[in-house]
């Protein structure tokens, strides 16, 4: 029999045995027929859990196929930043061309272009912009009182028609008339808007820039906004058709909403702005890129993604502020982890220039980008491009994932839901045994009702509950086993052998939730982080709290209320206050590091990089360095000493962390599996070292006591 089956069967047998002690553990006396039913259910439900786990495996495989369907990646530069840097050079055009060539040789294969502005056209050398006073001085006349317009001269006659068309098409939509204006035979336009305001108003992305980048062999991604009010579907459709003609197959967004989001509802039966925009994208064969970790989520993005059948890739941006100070090795690791660990398929590299007061000059991060991508000159370490190729990634035009489904996936997911409900009911029964059967029935009825009313809420809630239930059940069953086997007569060898076996068994039971969580949340919207696993903080706290509750209140020798009373009347010493203070501080730090909100120190980042470079996959520190070793030590000691059960509570951190790894749906399954196996493998020898240290310390203590007795 495979090990998971053995572990589940052993759990069922132990659960039946310990349920018979329900009355002793402080549970209200209930009818015998309900007790008998609950004893039988305790065994049956573990079989239901096993069925749910097995049914989830084909769904897991289908997800792994989806993740492997799109490995092409793009490293893209911000072309606006490049123009801004070039504007500060003696020959801007030559500088931009030279840098584009070098960046492409380093590994950059794409560029982002924004909606044009007068400022950007000035950086590109296409226009000169004047206020009314500056225009008057240029013409050798006195400014006209009340004239606060913006005056634009075209500097490149070859591009004049295109640039003038951009201005004439866009500014009337911003409420400003555009009229012809000239100086000494140089053509231009006057815009009925103050210069400071006009410099910020967006226009269509510059077709000339797009042509330059496409001719250079780069993949181009326009970045559009919702800054035009009202949204004009005809104008937007014209933009998209011009993109299609230029070979553009993907766009992304700038600002806090997708184009069309601000359009008021046109009335019953008529498409709103987002729907119209989605139809245009599909008609032109254009997908979108979604940036991760934005401070303000792009409004309307989730709806738009659904309407275009999730033709979406994930993008990651290294911001202007980060690029100003980032080191080459840090940028390299950042790119590698984004692509490999988070299914990012577009890495956006900003390069805005900055004034460096220390060096006394304007600096830019272009050399840092090149060194990170191709490896610093004279360094033996590979660059990010070669390292990603070693992991099987290629560089080209990113494609959206091709979604794969398991045969009869709906039925398999239904069995996974059934298994998840059973596991949650089992945990409830561990604390209130007479509720076991009732909890399962209520779970079925409530789950079915919620599934009909709001499917997404149901699967997210059930995924959270089963993620909490599995590590909780695993450690509680471990506590029960250790209580049954505890003996001061057990030798170190037998305790060590039992500890290793129980260490593996507990991990297998904790991992029972993993296939079911994956199956429950197996939708492309989770891979793209348009939807997420909910309740990460609760997952990190609940299993620890429940295990602690069980260890301290459900101990042998008294009822739950009796144990609670003993704890409440225990005298509080200064030592207890210090211990509680330390535990409280550790708990606050632990919770602050859940999710993506925590900030890692420089030493921790260096340690992470070392692990990544050593193993190729970074195991979680809380697992291999803390949770797993403490759990193994706790098992070894609890087989002899009752007080050591406290260590099992701390060891629960690693058990829940293994499940939490798979709650990060955007992380490839193969990598997540490698991470938890590596954590278990590294945690075992570290735990053995802790056991050895304890044994040595214990022998030394006994020797000191013996000599003191003499």
JSON list of N, CA, C and O in Angstrom, two decimals, residues 96 333 400 448 489 550 595:
[
{"chain": "A", "resi": 96, "resn": "UNK", "atom": "N", "xyz": [19.76, 56.86, -28.41]},
{"chain": "A", "resi": 96, "resn": "UNK", "atom": "CA", "xyz": [18.63, 55.93, -28.31]},
{"chain": "A", "resi": 96, "resn": "UNK", "atom": "C", "xyz": [18.86, 54.72, -29.19]},
{"chain": "A", "resi": 96, "resn": "UNK", "atom": "O", "xyz": [18.63, 53.57, -28.78]},
{"chain": "A", "resi": 333, "resn": "UNK", "atom": "N", "xyz": [18.27, 38.30, -9.46]},
{"chain": "A", "resi": 333, "resn": "UNK", "atom": "CA", "xyz": [17.43, 37.40, -8.67]},
{"chain": "A", "resi": 333, "resn": "UNK", "atom": "C", "xyz": [15.96, 37.78, -8.79]},
{"chain": "A", "resi": 333, "resn": "UNK", "atom": "O", "xyz": [15.09, 36.91, -8.83]},
{"chain": "A", "resi": 400, "resn": "UNK", "atom": "N", "xyz": [-0.71, 33.52, -23.79]},
{"chain": "A", "resi": 400, "resn": "UNK", "atom": "CA", "xyz": [-1.54, 33.16, -22.64]},
{"chain": "A", "resi": 400, "resn": "UNK", "atom": "C", "xyz": [-1.51, 31.65, -22.46]},
{"chain": "A", "resi": 400, "resn": "UNK", "atom": "O", "xyz": [-1.26, 30.89, -23.40]},
{"chain": "A", "resi": 448, "resn": "UNK", "atom": "N", "xyz": [-23.74, 22.84, -0.48]},
{"chain": "A", "resi": 448, "resn": "UNK", "atom": "CA", "xyz": [-24.55, 22.75, -1.69]},
{"chain": "A", "resi": 448, "resn": "UNK", "atom": "C", "xyz": [-25.34, 24.04, -1.91]},
{"chain": "A", "resi": 448, "resn": "UNK", "atom": "O", "xyz": [-25.41, 24.57, -3.03]},
{"chain": "A", "resi": 489, "resn": "UNK", "atom": "N", "xyz": [10.33, 4.63, 30.06]},
{"chain": "A", "resi": 489, "resn": "UNK", "atom": "CA", "xyz": [11.20, 3.47, 29.88]},
{"chain": "A", "resi": 489, "resn": "UNK", "atom": "C", "xyz": [11.73, 3.35, 28.45]},
{"chain": "A", "resi": 489, "resn": "UNK", "atom": "O", "xyz": [12.60, 2.54, 28.18]},
{"chain": "A", "resi": 550, "resn": "UNK", "atom": "N", "xyz": [-5.98, 22.12, 21.96]},
{"chain": "A", "resi": 550, "resn": "UNK", "atom": "CA", "xyz": [-6.10, 20.67, 22.20]},
{"chain": "A", "resi": 550, "resn": "UNK", "atom": "C", "xyz": [-5.04, 20.20, 23.20]},
{"chain": "A", "resi": 550, "resn": "UNK", "atom": "O", "xyz": [-5.32, 19.40, 24.10]},
{"chain": "A", "resi": 595, "resn": "UNK", "atom": "N", "xyz": [1.68, 36.35, 4.01]},
{"chain": "A", "resi": 595, "resn": "UNK", "atom": "CA", "xyz": [1.32, 36.99, 2.75]},
{"chain": "A", "resi": 595, "resn": "UNK", "atom": "C", "xyz": [2.52, 37.70, 2.15]},
{"chain": "A", "resi": 595, "resn": "UNK", "atom": "O", "xyz": [3.67, 37.28, 2.29]}
]
